[in-house]
XYZ file of C-alpha atoms in Angstrom:
353
model
C 47.802 -17.484 -33.398
C 49.252 -19.118 -30.269
C 49.188 -22.535 -29.372
C 45.859 -22.341 -27.171
C 44.348 -19.293 -29.099
C 43.547 -18.350 -32.700
C 42.255 -14.801 -33.648
C 41.129 -14.140 -37.107
C 40.334 -10.462 -38.193
C 40.149 -8.271 -41.111
C 41.252 -4.759 -42.249
C 38.688 -2.397 -43.506
C 36.763 -3.820 -46.301
C 34.863 -1.662 -48.781
C 32.253 -2.276 -51.184
C 29.208 -1.345 -53.111
C 26.083 -2.708 -54.472
C 23.101 -0.949 -56.271
C 24.122 2.286 -55.183
C 24.762 1.284 -51.521
C 28.153 1.935 -50.166
C 29.375 0.110 -47.285
C 32.815 -0.992 -45.349
C 33.279 -3.048 -42.350
C 35.644 -5.329 -40.775
C 35.088 -8.757 -38.923
C 37.061 -10.833 -36.195
C 36.961 -14.289 -35.032
C 38.249 -15.158 -31.520
C 38.769 -19.164 -31.102
C 40.258 -20.102 -27.921
C 40.212 -24.181 -27.349
C 37.312 -24.035 -25.161
C 34.366 -24.105 -27.562
C 31.849 -22.163 -25.234
C 34.005 -18.887 -25.224
C 34.481 -18.677 -28.876
C 33.261 -15.219 -30.133
C 32.964 -13.246 -33.478
C 32.286 -9.553 -34.283
C 31.239 -7.642 -37.360
C 31.188 -3.713 -37.748
C 29.575 -2.540 -40.788
C 29.062 1.126 -41.976
C 26.406 1.665 -44.722
C 25.702 4.886 -46.713
C 22.501 5.665 -48.957
C 20.446 2.653 -48.446
C 16.686 2.236 -49.177
C 14.951 2.136 -45.748
C 12.761 -0.854 -47.028
C 15.799 -2.969 -47.497
C 16.779 -2.384 -43.545
C 15.256 -5.801 -42.755
C 17.899 -7.519 -44.296
C 20.383 -5.987 -41.578
C 18.351 -7.057 -38.575
C 19.262 -10.289 -36.762
C 17.182 -13.197 -36.502
C 17.215 -12.754 -32.753
C 15.283 -9.594 -32.913
C 11.710 -10.159 -31.683
C 9.072 -11.756 -34.178
C 6.506 -9.355 -33.105
C 8.791 -6.416 -33.729
C 10.119 -7.843 -37.293
C 6.215 -8.139 -38.178
C 5.673 -4.746 -37.228
C 8.669 -3.049 -39.043
C 8.098 -5.238 -42.255
C 4.358 -3.557 -42.425
C 5.090 -0.230 -40.857
C 8.190 0.691 -43.352
C 6.414 2.367 -46.497
C 9.534 4.430 -48.030
C 12.406 6.414 -47.064
C 16.170 6.580 -47.148
C 18.963 5.647 -45.052
C 21.821 8.278 -45.102
C 24.034 6.489 -42.962
C 24.028 3.325 -40.551
C 26.482 1.784 -38.266
C 26.078 -1.897 -37.552
C 27.820 -4.077 -34.620
C 27.265 -7.829 -33.993
C 28.944 -9.394 -31.160
C 28.496 -12.591 -29.219
C 29.476 -16.439 -28.896
C 29.596 -18.709 -32.164
C 26.848 -21.556 -32.548
C 23.231 -21.469 -32.728
C 23.382 -23.328 -29.375
C 24.695 -20.539 -27.539
C 22.398 -18.495 -25.286
C 20.539 -15.859 -27.372
C 21.011 -13.183 -24.390
C 24.898 -13.182 -24.970
C 24.315 -12.352 -28.720
C 24.733 -8.614 -28.811
C 23.795 -6.197 -31.233
C 23.621 -2.511 -31.802
C 22.184 -0.665 -34.953
C 21.841 2.925 -35.755
C 20.033 4.256 -38.817
C 20.245 8.002 -39.601
C 16.681 7.861 -41.526
C 15.430 10.693 -43.862
C 12.122 11.365 -45.815
C 10.543 8.272 -44.693
C 6.911 7.452 -44.636
C 5.833 5.146 -41.931
C 2.458 3.263 -41.284
C 2.707 2.710 -37.610
C -1.167 1.461 -37.395
C -3.511 0.155 -40.068
C -6.258 2.739 -38.975
C -4.144 5.520 -37.967
C -2.867 8.219 -40.357
C 0.808 7.518 -41.640
C 3.912 9.595 -40.457
C 5.426 11.555 -43.551
C 8.698 13.191 -44.023
C 10.281 11.502 -41.075
C 13.547 12.296 -40.189
C 15.000 10.573 -37.282
C 17.966 8.760 -35.584
C 16.983 5.335 -34.807
C 18.566 2.831 -32.589
C 18.006 -0.943 -32.275
C 19.521 -3.331 -29.847
C 18.944 -6.341 -27.845
C 16.871 -4.025 -25.340
C 14.496 -2.755 -27.988
C 13.961 0.249 -30.501
C 14.792 3.761 -29.331
C 14.453 7.110 -31.323
C 14.391 10.490 -29.412
C 14.893 13.160 -31.961
C 12.440 12.102 -34.723
C 10.873 15.089 -36.748
C 8.131 14.977 -39.498
C 4.208 15.306 -39.999
C 0.997 13.465 -39.504
C -1.983 14.801 -41.656
C 0.216 17.774 -42.302
C 0.817 18.674 -38.693
C 4.408 19.052 -38.546
C 6.175 17.314 -35.182
C 9.393 17.363 -33.405
C 11.190 15.693 -30.621
C 9.297 12.749 -31.353
C 9.937 9.732 -29.517
C 9.617 6.176 -30.543
C 10.203 3.349 -27.991
C 9.736 -0.422 -28.041
C 11.003 -2.344 -25.171
C 11.643 -6.185 -25.161
C 13.886 -8.839 -24.100
C 15.084 -12.463 -24.468
C 12.263 -13.631 -22.155
C 9.743 -10.449 -22.856
C 8.629 -10.144 -26.599
C 7.622 -6.862 -27.914
C 3.791 -5.950 -27.332
C 3.678 -2.141 -27.604
C 4.964 0.442 -29.456
C 5.095 4.097 -27.629
C 5.057 7.259 -29.774
C 5.254 10.790 -28.295
C 5.628 13.852 -30.126
C 5.271 17.858 -29.755
C 3.201 19.560 -32.735
C 2.760 22.712 -34.310
C 0.559 23.872 -37.330
C -2.727 25.437 -38.525
C -5.848 24.810 -36.477
C -7.309 23.724 -39.990
C -4.818 20.600 -40.180
C -5.180 20.392 -36.223
C -8.793 19.583 -36.788
C -7.757 16.576 -39.044
C -6.544 14.706 -36.132
C -10.389 15.021 -34.755
C -11.924 14.071 -38.020
C -9.591 11.723 -40.004
C -8.533 9.599 -37.123
C -10.500 6.976 -34.903
C -11.019 9.968 -32.676
C -13.917 10.969 -34.949
C -16.082 7.875 -33.930
C -14.987 8.234 -30.387
C -16.418 11.871 -30.150
C -19.379 11.429 -31.878
C -18.094 12.968 -35.040
C -18.961 16.132 -33.422
C -16.034 17.877 -35.316
C -16.768 16.239 -38.886
C -17.822 19.679 -40.215
C -16.022 21.922 -38.423
C -13.591 24.868 -40.074
C -10.639 26.479 -38.514
C -8.242 29.483 -38.920
C -5.332 30.355 -36.915
C -2.405 28.252 -35.135
C -1.847 25.531 -32.688
C 0.433 23.953 -30.439
C 0.235 20.489 -28.805
C 1.361 17.118 -27.912
C 0.540 13.534 -29.194
C 1.028 10.120 -27.323
C 0.242 6.731 -28.713
C 0.394 3.211 -27.232
C 0.145 1.028 -30.119
C -0.629 -2.744 -29.425
C 1.647 -5.319 -31.615
C 2.593 -8.999 -30.996
C 0.542 -10.663 -28.095
C -1.637 -7.381 -27.907
C -2.464 -7.247 -31.476
C -6.001 -6.454 -32.038
C -6.321 -4.082 -28.739
C -7.405 -0.319 -29.396
C -4.666 2.201 -29.520
C -4.569 4.084 -26.390
C -4.238 7.955 -27.571
C -3.758 11.264 -25.848
C -4.089 14.392 -27.746
C -3.286 17.743 -26.135
C -3.931 20.969 -28.460
C -3.340 24.611 -27.260
C -5.266 27.167 -28.887
C -4.553 30.687 -29.061
C -6.755 33.516 -30.296
C -8.069 31.104 -33.196
C -11.240 30.987 -35.138
C -13.596 28.079 -35.429
C -16.760 27.710 -37.665
C -19.576 24.884 -36.623
C -21.947 24.771 -39.915
C -24.228 22.361 -38.218
C -24.972 25.065 -35.521
C -24.428 28.006 -37.880
C -22.152 29.151 -35.261
C -18.787 31.455 -35.851
C -16.338 31.328 -32.810
C -13.892 34.081 -32.452
C -10.901 34.417 -30.423
C -10.722 30.958 -29.236
C -8.050 30.180 -26.879
C -7.662 27.404 -24.322
C -6.452 23.608 -24.076
C -8.348 20.674 -25.690
C -7.527 17.261 -24.911
C -8.746 13.876 -26.203
C -7.824 10.548 -24.052
C -9.076 7.321 -24.898
C -10.283 6.605 -21.674
C -11.645 9.638 -20.733
C -12.838 11.249 -24.042
C -12.779 14.974 -25.300
C -12.390 17.412 -22.277
C -11.075 20.907 -21.638
C -10.632 22.293 -18.491
C -11.478 25.789 -19.664
C -11.177 27.871 -22.741
C -12.218 31.772 -23.606
C -13.774 32.912 -26.950
C -15.901 35.388 -28.455
C -19.371 34.325 -29.540
C -22.095 36.623 -31.094
C -19.638 39.445 -30.284
C -19.225 39.022 -26.725
C -16.649 37.287 -24.669
C -17.901 33.737 -23.368
C -15.853 31.067 -21.188
C -16.476 27.463 -21.537
C -15.378 23.801 -20.815
C -15.885 20.543 -22.160
C -16.521 17.334 -20.425
C -17.299 13.457 -21.676
C -19.347 10.973 -19.771
C -17.619 7.535 -21.216
C -19.369 4.133 -20.900
C -18.829 0.989 -22.719
C -21.811 1.295 -24.854
C -20.717 4.995 -25.900
C -20.857 8.363 -24.123
C -21.893 11.925 -24.479
C -19.590 15.025 -24.835
C -20.872 18.083 -23.150
C -19.749 21.627 -24.311
C -20.868 24.164 -21.284
C -20.880 27.892 -22.092
C -21.384 31.057 -19.986
C -21.655 34.772 -21.105
C -23.980 37.339 -22.531
C -25.896 37.737 -25.601
C -27.631 40.843 -27.369
C -31.281 40.190 -28.020
C -30.872 41.284 -31.684
C -27.968 39.069 -32.421
C -29.769 36.144 -31.020
C -32.951 36.856 -33.250
C -30.663 37.154 -36.379
C -28.958 33.600 -35.413
C -32.235 31.605 -34.447
C -34.507 33.827 -36.525
C -37.071 33.227 -33.684
C -40.307 35.626 -34.181
C -40.736 36.398 -30.278
C -37.224 37.846 -30.068
C -38.581 40.775 -32.418
C -40.374 41.697 -29.481
C -37.579 42.328 -26.877
C -34.326 43.979 -26.729
C -31.257 44.437 -24.299
C -28.209 42.069 -23.335
C -28.948 38.982 -21.074
C -26.632 36.648 -19.324
C -27.003 33.207 -20.242
C -25.738 29.330 -19.828
C -26.006 26.877 -22.468
C -24.599 23.094 -22.553
C -24.483 21.365 -26.199
C -25.035 17.576 -25.753
C -23.513 15.103 -28.352
C -24.364 11.466 -27.783
C -21.922 9.017 -29.691
C -21.418 5.355 -29.853
C -24.384 3.196 -28.758
C -26.376 5.985 -27.169
C -29.263 6.516 -29.068
C -30.044 10.173 -28.798
C -29.673 13.289 -31.196
C -27.519 16.186 -30.050
C -29.369 18.836 -28.280
C -28.888 22.013 -26.495
C -29.958 23.555 -23.297
C -30.003 27.334 -22.393
C -30.683 28.858 -19.230
C -31.131 32.836 -18.550
C -33.362 34.843 -16.331
C -33.413 37.592 -18.798
C -32.324 40.190 -16.498
C -31.344 43.182 -18.758
C -34.104 42.252 -21.356
C -37.058 44.556 -22.102
C -40.206 42.850 -23.687
C -42.625 45.117 -26.049
C -45.284 42.135 -26.392
C -48.894 43.575 -27.699
C -51.584 43.234 -25.546
C -53.365 40.187 -25.408
């Protein structure tokens, strides 16, 4: 202490409560001018329950973000945490000068980031929280048994700009069977007319997931999703059409604004190579997913699939183009298939009239 300045500070203080180990120190700087008086607190924590993390968040945290965290955190452990608070003393002080930096090393967490999207499970991540927002750039975990890595979570906000968006990005790897669950067990299913609800897959996939999740003032808006899946020599079974697709390779993408698409894919259908693409016509009322295919087919294989008696009077291999149309939303039509061929290469053996 001097005649004009008082400083109060502590050595490192250790304490333990209900299995949580913590240590910390504090300081108070008290100059004569009240507006210049500050305080600081540093705390290190080990082995805490992630659901208790809210007790360490300052009151200056955005109400929108606090509410989202309260609903989103289901379970998990905090292996280590570091908390730093610094700023002026007094409630009347400008909130912009009340600074905090928090870091949480999270393990085996479950996060319900949105009520109608599947939970993140087995989450391991380093999470940073400050006056500027929330950020994590190294998250690992799984969604519907699809493993993800290099996950990024970003929530930006400030004193005058409350949090209204949670951005999530991640790279994914897994099996096609689990990857299809992203199309059948999420809101994507209704958005693509439930086209994939009975599909079965074998093989591996890699891809990316990006979600723009509205919170706070944007609560109630639809989640903006962008899901990209890369396939390599996979197998796909479509019972509704009694079709087995082999050697399926290519990129398939779903975007909220443009629907399901693929710039091009290759596969084997009826034992022969085909190429194809996917486009969606999205309207306010609904839309249509159109899958276009080009290739060749042996008439005998086409008969085995369709059981059309007229095909027993023909043989050979024909080139064809086909389009499968699947309406969804408010579009009141049933799925239908169009096929074009000039029958070049096909011989017929029809009986005389």
